[in-house]
CSV table of C-alpha atoms in Angstrom, one decimal:
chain,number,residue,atom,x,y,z
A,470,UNK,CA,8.8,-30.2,-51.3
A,471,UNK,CA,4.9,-30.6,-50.7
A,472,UNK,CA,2.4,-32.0,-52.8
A,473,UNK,CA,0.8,-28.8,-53.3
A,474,UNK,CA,4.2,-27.0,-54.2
A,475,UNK,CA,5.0,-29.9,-56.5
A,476,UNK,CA,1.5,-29.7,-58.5
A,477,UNK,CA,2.3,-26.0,-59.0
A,478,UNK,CA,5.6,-26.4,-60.2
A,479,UNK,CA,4.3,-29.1,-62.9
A,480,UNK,CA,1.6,-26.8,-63.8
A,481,UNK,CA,3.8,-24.0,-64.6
A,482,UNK,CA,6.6,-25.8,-66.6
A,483,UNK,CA,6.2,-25.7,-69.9
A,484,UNK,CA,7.0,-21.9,-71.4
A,485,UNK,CA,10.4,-22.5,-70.6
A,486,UNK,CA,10.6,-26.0,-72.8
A,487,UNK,CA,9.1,-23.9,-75.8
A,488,UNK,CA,11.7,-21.2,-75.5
A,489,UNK,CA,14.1,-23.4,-75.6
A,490,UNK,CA,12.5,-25.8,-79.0
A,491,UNK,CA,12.4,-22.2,-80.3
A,492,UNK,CA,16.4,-22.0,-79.6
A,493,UNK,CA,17.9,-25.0,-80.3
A,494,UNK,CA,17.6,-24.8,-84.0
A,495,UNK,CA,19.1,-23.2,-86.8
A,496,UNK,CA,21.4,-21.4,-84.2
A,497,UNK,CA,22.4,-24.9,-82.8
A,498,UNK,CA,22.3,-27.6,-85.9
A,499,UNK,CA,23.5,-24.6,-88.3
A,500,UNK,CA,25.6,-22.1,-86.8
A,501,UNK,CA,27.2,-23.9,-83.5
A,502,UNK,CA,28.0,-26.8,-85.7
A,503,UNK,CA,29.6,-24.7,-88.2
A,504,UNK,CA,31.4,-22.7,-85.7
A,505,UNK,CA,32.6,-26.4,-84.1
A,506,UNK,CA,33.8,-26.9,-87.9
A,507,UNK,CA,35.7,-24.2,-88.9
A,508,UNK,CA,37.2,-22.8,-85.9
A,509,UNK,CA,37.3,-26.1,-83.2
A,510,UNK,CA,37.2,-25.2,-79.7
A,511,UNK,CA,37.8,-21.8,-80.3
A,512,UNK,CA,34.6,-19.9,-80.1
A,513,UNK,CA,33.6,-22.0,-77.0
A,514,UNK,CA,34.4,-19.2,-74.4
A,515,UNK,CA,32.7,-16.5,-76.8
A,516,UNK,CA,29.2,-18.4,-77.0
A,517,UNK,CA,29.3,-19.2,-73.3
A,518,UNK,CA,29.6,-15.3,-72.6
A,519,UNK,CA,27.5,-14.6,-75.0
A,520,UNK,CA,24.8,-17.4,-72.8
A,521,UNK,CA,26.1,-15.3,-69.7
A,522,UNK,CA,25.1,-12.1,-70.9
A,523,UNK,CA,21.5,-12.9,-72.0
A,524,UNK,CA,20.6,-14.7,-69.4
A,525,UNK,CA,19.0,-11.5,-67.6
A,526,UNK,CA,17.0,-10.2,-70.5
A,527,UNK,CA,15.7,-13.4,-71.2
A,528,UNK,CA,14.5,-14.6,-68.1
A,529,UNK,CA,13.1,-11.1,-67.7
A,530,UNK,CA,10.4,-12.0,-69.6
A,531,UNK,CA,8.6,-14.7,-67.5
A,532,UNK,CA,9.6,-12.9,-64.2
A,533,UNK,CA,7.6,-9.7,-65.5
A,534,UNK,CA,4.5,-11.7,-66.6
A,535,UNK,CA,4.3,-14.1,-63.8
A,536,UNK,CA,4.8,-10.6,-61.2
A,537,UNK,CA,2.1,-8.2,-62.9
A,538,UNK,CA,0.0,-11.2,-65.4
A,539,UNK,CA,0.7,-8.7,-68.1
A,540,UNK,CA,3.3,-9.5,-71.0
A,541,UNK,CA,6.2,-7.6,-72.0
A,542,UNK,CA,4.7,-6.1,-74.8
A,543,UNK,CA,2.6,-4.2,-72.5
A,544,UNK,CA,5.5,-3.4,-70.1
A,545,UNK,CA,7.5,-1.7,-73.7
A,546,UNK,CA,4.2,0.3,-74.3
A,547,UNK,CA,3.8,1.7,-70.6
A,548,UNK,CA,7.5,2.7,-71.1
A,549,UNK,CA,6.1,5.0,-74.3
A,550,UNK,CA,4.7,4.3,-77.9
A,551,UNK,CA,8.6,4.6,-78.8
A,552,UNK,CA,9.4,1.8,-76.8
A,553,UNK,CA,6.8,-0.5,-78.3
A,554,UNK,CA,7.5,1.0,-81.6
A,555,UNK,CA,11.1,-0.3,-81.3
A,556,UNK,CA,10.1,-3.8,-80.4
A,557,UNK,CA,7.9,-4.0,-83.4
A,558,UNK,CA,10.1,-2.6,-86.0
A,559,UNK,CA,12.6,-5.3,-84.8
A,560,UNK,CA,9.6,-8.1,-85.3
A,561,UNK,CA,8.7,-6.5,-88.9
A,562,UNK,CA,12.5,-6.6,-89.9
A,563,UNK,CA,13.0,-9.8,-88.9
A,564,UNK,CA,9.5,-12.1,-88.6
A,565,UNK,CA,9.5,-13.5,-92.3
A,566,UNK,CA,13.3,-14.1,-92.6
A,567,UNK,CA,13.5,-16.1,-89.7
A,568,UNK,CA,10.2,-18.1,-90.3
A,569,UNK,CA,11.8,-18.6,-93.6
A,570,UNK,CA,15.1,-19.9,-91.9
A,571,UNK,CA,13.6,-22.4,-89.8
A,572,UNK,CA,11.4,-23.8,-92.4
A,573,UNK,CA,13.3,-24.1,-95.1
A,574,UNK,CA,16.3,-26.0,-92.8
A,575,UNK,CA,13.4,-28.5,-91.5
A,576,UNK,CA,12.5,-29.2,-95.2
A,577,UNK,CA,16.0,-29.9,-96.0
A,578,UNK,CA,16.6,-32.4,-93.8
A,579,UNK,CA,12.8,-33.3,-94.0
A,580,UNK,CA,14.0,-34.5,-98.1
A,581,UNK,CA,17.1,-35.8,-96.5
A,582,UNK,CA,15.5,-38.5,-93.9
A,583,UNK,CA,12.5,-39.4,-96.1
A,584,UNK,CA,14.3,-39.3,-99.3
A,585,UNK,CA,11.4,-37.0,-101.0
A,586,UNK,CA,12.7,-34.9,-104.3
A,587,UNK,CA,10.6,-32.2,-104.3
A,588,UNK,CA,11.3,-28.8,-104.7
A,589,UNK,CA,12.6,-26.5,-101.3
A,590,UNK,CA,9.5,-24.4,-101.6
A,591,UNK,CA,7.0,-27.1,-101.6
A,592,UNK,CA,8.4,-28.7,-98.8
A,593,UNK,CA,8.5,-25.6,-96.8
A,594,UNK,CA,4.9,-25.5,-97.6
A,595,UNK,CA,4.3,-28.8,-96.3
A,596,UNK,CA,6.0,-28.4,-93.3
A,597,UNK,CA,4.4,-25.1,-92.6
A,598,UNK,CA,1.1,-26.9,-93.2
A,599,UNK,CA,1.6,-29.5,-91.0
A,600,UNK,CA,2.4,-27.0,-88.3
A,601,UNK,CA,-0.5,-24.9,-88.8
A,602,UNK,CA,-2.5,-27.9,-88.4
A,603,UNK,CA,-1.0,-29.2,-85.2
A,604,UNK,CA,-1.6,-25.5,-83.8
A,605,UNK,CA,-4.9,-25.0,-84.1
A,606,UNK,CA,-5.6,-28.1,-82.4
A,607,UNK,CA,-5.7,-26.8,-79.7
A,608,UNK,CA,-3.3,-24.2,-80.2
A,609,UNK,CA,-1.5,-23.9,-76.8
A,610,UNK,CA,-2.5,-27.2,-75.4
A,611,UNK,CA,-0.8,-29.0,-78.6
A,612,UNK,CA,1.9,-27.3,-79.0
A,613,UNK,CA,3.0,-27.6,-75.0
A,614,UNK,CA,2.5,-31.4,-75.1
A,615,UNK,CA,4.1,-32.0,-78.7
A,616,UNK,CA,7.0,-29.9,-77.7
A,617,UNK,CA,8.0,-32.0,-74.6
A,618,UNK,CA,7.9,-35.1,-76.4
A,619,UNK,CA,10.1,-33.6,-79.4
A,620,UNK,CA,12.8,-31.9,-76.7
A,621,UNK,CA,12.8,-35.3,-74.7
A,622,UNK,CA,13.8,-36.9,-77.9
A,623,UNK,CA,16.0,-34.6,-78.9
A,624,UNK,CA,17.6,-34.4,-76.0
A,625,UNK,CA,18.6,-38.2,-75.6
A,626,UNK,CA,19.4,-38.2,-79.5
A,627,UNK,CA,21.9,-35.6,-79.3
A,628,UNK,CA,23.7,-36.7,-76.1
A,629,UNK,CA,24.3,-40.6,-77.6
A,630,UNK,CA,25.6,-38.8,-80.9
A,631,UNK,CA,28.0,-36.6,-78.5
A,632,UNK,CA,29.2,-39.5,-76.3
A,633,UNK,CA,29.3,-41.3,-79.9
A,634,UNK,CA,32.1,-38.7,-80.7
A,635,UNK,CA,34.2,-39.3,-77.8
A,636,UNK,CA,34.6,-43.2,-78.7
A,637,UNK,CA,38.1,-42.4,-79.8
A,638,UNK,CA,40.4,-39.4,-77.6
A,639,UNK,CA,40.1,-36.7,-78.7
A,640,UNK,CA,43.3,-34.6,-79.9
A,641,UNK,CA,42.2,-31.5,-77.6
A,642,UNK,CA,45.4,-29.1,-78.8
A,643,UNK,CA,44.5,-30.2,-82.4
A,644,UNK,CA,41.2,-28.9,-81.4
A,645,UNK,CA,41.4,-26.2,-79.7
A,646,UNK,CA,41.3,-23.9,-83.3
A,647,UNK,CA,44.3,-21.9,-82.1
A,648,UNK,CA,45.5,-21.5,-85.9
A,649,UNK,CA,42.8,-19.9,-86.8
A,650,UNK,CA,42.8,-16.9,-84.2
A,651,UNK,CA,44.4,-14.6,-86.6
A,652,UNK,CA,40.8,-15.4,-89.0
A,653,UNK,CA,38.4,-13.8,-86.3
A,654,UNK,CA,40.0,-10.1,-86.6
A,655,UNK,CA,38.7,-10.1,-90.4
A,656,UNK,CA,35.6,-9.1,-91.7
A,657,UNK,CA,34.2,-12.4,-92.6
A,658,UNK,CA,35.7,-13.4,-89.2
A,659,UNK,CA,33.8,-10.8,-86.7
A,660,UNK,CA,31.0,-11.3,-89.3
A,661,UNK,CA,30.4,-15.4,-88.7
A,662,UNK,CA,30.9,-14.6,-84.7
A,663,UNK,CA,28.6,-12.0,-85.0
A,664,UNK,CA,26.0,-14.2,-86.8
A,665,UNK,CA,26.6,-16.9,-84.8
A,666,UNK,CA,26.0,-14.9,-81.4
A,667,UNK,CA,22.6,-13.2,-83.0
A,668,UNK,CA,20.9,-16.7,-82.3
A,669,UNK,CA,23.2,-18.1,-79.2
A,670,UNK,CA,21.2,-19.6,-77.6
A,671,UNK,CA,18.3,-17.5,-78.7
A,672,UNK,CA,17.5,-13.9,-79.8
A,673,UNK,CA,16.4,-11.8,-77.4
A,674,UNK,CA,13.0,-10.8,-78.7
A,675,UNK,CA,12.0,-14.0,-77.8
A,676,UNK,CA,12.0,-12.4,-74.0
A,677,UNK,CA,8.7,-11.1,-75.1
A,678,UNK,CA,7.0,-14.3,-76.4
A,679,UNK,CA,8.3,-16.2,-73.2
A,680,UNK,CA,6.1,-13.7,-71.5
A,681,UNK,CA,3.2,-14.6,-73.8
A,682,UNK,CA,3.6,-18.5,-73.3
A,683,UNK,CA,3.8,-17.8,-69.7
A,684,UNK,CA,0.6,-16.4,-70.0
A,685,UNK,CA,-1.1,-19.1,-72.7
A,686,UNK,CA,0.1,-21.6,-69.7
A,687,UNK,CA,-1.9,-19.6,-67.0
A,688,UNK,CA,-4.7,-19.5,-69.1
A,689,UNK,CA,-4.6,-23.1,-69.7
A,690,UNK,CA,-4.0,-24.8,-66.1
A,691,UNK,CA,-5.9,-22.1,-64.2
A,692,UNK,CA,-2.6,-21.5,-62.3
A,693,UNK,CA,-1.0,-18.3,-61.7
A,694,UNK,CA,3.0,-19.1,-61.3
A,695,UNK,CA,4.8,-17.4,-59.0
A,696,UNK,CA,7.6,-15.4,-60.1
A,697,UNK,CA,9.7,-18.4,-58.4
A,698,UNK,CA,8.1,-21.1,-60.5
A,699,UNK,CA,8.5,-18.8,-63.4
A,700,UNK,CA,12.5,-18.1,-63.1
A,701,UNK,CA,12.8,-22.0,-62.3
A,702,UNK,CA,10.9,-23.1,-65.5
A,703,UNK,CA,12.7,-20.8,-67.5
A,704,UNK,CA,16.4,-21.9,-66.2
A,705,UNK,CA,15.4,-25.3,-66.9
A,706,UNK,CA,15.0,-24.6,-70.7
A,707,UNK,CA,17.8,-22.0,-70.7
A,708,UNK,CA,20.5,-24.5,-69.1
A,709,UNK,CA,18.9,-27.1,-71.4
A,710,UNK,CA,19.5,-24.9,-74.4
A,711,UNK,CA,23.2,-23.7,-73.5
A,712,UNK,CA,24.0,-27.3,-72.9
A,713,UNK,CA,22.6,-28.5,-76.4
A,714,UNK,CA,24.5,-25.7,-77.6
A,715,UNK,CA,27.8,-26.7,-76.5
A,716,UNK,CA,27.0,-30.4,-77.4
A,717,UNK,CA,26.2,-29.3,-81.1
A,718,UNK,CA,29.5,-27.1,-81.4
A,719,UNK,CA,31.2,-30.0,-79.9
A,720,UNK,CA,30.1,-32.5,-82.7
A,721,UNK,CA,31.2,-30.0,-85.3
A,722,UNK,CA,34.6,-30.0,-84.1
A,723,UNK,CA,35.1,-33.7,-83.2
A,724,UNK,CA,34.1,-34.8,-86.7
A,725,UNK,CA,34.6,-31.9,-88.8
A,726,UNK,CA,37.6,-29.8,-87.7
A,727,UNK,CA,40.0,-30.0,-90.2
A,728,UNK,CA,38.7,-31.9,-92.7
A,729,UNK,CA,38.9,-29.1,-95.0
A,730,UNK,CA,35.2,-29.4,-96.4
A,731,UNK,CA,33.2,-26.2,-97.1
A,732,UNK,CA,30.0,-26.0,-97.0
A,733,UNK,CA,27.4,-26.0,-99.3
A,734,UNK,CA,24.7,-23.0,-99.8
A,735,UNK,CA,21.8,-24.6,-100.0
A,736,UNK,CA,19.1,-26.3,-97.1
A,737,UNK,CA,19.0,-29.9,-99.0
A,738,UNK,CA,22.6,-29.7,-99.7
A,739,UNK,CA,24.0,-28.8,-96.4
A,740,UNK,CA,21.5,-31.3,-94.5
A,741,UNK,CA,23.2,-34.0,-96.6
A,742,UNK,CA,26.5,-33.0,-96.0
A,743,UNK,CA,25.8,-32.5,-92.2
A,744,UNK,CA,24.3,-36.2,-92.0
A,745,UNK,CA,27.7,-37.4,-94.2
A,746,UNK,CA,30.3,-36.0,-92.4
A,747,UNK,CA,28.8,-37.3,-89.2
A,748,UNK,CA,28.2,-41.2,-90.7
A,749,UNK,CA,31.5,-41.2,-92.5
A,750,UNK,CA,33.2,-40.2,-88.9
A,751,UNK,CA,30.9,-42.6,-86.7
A,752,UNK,CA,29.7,-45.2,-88.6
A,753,UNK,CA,27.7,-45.5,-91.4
A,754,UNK,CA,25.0,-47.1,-88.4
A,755,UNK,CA,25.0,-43.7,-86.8
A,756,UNK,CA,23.1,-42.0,-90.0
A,757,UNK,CA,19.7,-42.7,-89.1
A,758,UNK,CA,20.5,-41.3,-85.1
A,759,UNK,CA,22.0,-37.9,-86.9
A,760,UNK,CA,19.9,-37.8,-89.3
A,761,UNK,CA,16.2,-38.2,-86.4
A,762,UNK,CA,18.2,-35.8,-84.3
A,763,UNK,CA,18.8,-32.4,-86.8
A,764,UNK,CA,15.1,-33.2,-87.9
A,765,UNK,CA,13.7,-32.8,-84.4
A,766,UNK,CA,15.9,-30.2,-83.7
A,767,UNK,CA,14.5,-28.0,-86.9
A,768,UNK,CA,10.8,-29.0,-86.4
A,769,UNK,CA,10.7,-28.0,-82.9
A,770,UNK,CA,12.5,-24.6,-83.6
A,771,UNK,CA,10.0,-24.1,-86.9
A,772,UNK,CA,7.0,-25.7,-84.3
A,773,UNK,CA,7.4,-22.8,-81.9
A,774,UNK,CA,8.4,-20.1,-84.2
A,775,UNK,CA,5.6,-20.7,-86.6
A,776,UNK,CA,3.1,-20.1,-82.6
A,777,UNK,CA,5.2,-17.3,-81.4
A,778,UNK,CA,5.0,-15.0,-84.4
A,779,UNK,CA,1.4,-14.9,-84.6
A,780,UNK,CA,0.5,-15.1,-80.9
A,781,UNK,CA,3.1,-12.0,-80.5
A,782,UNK,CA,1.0,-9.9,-83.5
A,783,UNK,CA,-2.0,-10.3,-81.9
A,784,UNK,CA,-0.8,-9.2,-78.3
A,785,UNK,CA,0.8,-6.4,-80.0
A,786,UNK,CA,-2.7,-5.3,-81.5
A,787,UNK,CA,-4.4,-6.0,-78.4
A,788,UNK,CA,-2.3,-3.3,-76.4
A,789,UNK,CA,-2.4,-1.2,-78.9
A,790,UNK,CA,-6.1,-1.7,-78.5
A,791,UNK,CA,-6.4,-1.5,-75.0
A,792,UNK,CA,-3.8,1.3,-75.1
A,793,UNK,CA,-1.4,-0.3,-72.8
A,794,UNK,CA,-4.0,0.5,-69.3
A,795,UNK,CA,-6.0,-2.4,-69.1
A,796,UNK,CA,-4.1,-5.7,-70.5
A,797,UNK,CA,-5.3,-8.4,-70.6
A,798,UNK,CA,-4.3,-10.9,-67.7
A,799,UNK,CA,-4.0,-14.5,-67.1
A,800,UNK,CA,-7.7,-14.6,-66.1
A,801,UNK,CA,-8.5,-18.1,-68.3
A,802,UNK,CA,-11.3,-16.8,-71.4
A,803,UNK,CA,-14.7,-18.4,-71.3
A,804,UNK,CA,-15.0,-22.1,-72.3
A,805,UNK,CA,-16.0,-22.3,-76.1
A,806,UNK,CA,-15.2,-18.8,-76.8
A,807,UNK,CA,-14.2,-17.7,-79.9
A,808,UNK,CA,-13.5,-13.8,-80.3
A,809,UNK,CA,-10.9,-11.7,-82.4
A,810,UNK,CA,-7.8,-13.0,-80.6
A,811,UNK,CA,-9.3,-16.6,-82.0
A,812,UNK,CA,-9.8,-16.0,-85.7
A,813,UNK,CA,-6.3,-13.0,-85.4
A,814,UNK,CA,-4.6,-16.0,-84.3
A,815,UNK,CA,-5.4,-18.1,-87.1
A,816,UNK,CA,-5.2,-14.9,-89.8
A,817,UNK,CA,-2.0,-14.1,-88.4
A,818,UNK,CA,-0.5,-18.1,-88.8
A,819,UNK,CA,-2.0,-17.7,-92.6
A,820,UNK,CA,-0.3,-14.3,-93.2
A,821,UNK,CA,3.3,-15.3,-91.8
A,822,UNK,CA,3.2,-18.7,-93.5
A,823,UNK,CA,2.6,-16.7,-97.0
A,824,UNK,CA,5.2,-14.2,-96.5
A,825,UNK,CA,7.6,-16.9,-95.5
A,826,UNK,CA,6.9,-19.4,-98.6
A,827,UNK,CA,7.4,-15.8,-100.7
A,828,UNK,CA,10.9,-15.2,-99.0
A,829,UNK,CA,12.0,-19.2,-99.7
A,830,UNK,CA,10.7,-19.1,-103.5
A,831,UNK,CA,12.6,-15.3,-104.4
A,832,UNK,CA,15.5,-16.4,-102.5
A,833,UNK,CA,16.6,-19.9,-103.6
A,834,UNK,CA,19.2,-21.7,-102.5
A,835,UNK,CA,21.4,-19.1,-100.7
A,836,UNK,CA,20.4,-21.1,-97.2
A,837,UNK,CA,23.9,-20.3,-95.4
A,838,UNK,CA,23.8,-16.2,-96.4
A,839,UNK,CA,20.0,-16.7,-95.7
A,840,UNK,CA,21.2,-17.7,-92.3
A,841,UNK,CA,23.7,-15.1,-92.0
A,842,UNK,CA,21.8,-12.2,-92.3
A,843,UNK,CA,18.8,-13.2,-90.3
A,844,UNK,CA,21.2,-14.4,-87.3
A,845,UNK,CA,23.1,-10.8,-87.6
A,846,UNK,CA,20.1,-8.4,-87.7
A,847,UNK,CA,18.7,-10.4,-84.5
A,848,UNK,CA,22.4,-9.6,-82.7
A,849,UNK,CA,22.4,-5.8,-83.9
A,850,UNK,CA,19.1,-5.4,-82.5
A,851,UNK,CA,20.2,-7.7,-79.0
A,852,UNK,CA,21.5,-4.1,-77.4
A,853,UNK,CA,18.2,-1.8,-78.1
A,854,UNK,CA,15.6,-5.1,-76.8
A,855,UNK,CA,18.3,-5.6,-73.8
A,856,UNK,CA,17.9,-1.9,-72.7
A,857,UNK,CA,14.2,-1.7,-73.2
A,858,UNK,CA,13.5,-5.1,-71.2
A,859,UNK,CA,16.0,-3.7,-68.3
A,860,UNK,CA,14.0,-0.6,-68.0
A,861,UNK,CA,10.4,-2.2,-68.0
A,862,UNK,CA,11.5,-4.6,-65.2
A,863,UNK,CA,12.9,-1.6,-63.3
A,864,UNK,CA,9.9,0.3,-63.8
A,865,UNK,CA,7.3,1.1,-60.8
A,866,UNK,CA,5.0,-1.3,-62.9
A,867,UNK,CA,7.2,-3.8,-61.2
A,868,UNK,CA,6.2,-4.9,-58.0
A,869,UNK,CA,9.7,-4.3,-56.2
A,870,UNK,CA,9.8,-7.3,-54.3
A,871,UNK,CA,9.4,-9.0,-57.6
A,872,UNK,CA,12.2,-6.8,-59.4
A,873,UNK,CA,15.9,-8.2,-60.3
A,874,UNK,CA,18.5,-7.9,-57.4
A,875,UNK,CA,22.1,-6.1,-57.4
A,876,UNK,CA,23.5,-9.3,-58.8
A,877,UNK,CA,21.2,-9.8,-61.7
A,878,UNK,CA,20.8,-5.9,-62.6
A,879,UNK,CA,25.0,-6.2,-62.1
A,880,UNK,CA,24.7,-9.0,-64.9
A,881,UNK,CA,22.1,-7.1,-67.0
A,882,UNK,CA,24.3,-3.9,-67.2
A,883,UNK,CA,27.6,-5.9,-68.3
A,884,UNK,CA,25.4,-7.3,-71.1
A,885,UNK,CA,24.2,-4.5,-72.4
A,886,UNK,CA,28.0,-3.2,-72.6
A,887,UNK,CA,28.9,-6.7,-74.0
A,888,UNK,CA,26.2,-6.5,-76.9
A,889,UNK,CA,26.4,-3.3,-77.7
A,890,UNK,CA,30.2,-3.3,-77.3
A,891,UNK,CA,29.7,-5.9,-80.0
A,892,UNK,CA,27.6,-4.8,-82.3
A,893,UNK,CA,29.6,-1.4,-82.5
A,894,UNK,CA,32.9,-3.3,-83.3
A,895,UNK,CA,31.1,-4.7,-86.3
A,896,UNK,CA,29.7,-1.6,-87.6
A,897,UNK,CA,32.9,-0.2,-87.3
A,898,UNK,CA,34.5,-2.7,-89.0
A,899,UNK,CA,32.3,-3.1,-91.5
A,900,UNK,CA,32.1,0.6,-92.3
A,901,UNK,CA,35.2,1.9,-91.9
A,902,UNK,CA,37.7,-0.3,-92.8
């Protein structure tokens, strides 16, 4: 590898590493440890197909903006108004519920590790203040330097804490959850697996902000990535994010398979018990190490989540505005300028910060059914966003040498039967039985 290729490369990593602090988060520290917990090894295979089968719609994201320099949002709306329409009644349903997620699990375990008693909703406001702050520093620029730092910590954190775990061998048959097969063909069963795929490893309208990030970067380094550069970066967060994934469900059933301990409903409460459960199995020493690891986990989910929304609002207004023909590109803006997509941004952090402080303060301390919806409306959506982004990367907007091949189009199609297959099951289910 050259110099010159090298340089590039560096210069387009870095949408990939905020896709994946937006992933490993409530989906990992909440719902993979809980899966771990309550049903071992046994959903292992499930969220590794379930990794398998996003893995095209996702990465279809960054390959579409890095071939045409438009976003995805402009790829839906040169499919038709409906197909942007779609894509934005999924963001309406789901923006302020999982803002409110993400927050309100950081400012549990932010009371946990700093030992503050204050109430859940004026934490969540001080968390969401702090991130508001860091982004408009500098919005991009910040937010791509502060999120490598907090997944390089996270990283190292969470892989001690596993290798921690494995001190002692491990019973695997004890752990492999087989007892509790008969548990998945209920209603609550199909109902956690469901919730827990929604966010495993992460929903798939985040497709569309890796498209926007990709293009924040361009704008930022002055370097158009190739669609190669683009893919790589992305698979470098994606494997990173399946990994952590695995490595999360792994802790919950090493050290809580078993031990018969429900869980409690609310953020503060369950960030306590997580913390416990993992001392009292390790080592009282270990608490601090847990305790630093959920906490970086949850701010760099609520870090990226609390850019995404807002960025994605105002790229949805601007094609709108530009009616979907002339997008804007990753030409970098004029030094010092400051036009509506500078003040939207900042509106838009303001408004989705309010709405999800509202949400916290009517919904109290329900955190785990909190969870549960926002994880299962972002998998019943999965098969309609899957469908949309396979036709907008098939589309004669993209340039065909730049287009997925037989393999990954083979891969796309068997997710969209796996996700809607799914999501059907559930209705079903839920509706008829």
């Amino acid at each position: 590898m050259t110099a010159t290729t090298r340089a590039s490369l560096r210069a387009a990593i870095g949408p990939g590493l905020l896709m994946a602090g937006a992933a490993v988060g409530v989906s990992h520290l909440v719902q993979a440890t809980r899966g771990g917990a309550e049903y071992g090894l046994l959903l292992i295979p499930i969220v590794l197909l379930a990794c398998l089968f996003k893995y095209p719609f996702l990465e279809f994201g960054p390959r579409y903006a890095a071939a045409t320099g438009h976003n995805l949002l402009t790829g839906y709306h040169r499919l038709g108004n409906w197909a942007l329409g779609l894509y934005i009644a999924v963001t309406l349903g789901t923006l302020f519920i999982i803002q409110a997620v993400v927050t309100l699990t950081t400012a549990g375990l932010f009371a946990l590790v700093f030992g503050l008693d204050l109430s859940m909703v004026a934490l969540s406001a001080l968390i969401l203040a702090a991130c508001i702050g860091f982004l408009m520093i500098e919005a991009y620029k910040g937010l791509d330097l502060g999120m490598k730092i907090i997944m390089a910590a996270l990283s190292v954190s969470t892989v001690v804490a596993v290798a921690l775990a494995f001190q002692e061998a491990p019973d695997w048959q004890a752990l492999s959850g087989a007892p509790e097969w008969s548990n998945l063909w209920t209603l609550a069963g199909l109902a956690f697996v469901l919730a827990l795929l929604g966010w495993m490893p992460i929903p798939l309208d985040v497709a569309a902000w890796h498209s926007v990030w990709t293009q924040e970067r361009a704008r930022m380094t002055g370097h158009h990535p190739s669609v190669r550069e683009a893919v790589f970066d992305f698979r470098l967060g994606y494997l990173g994010a399946t990994l952590l994934a695995l490595a999360f469900m792994l802790l919950g059933a090493l050290l809580m398979y078993g031990t018969g301990v429900g869980f409690a409903p609310g953020a503060a409460a369950f960030s306590a018990q997580l913390v416990d459960l993992y001392a009292h199995s390790l080592g009282e020493w270990s608490r601090s190490l847990i305790a630093i690891a959920a906490l970086t986990t949850m701010f760099s989910t609520t870090l990226a989540v609390t850019d995404a929304y807002p960025r994605v609002i105002m790229a949805i207004i601007r094609t709108l505005r530009e009616n979907g023909h002339q997008a804007q590109d990753m030409e970098p803006p004029p030094r010092g300028e400051r036009g509506l997509d500078w003040w939207g941004y900042r509106i838009a952090l303001l408004v989705v910060a309010t709405g999800a402080l509202t949400l916290i303060w009517q919904a109290g301390e329900q955190f785990t059914r909190f969870v549960d919806i926002a994880t299962t409306l972002s998998f019943l959506s999965a098969p309609i966003l899957a469908w949309i982004t396979f036709r907008v990367v098939m589309s004669p907007d993209m340039p065909a040498d730049a287009r997925p091949g037989p393999g990954l189009r083979g891969l796309a199609w068997a997710g969209i039967v796996f996700l809607g297959g799914f999501s059907l099951a559930w209705l079903v289910w839920r509706f008829a039985f």
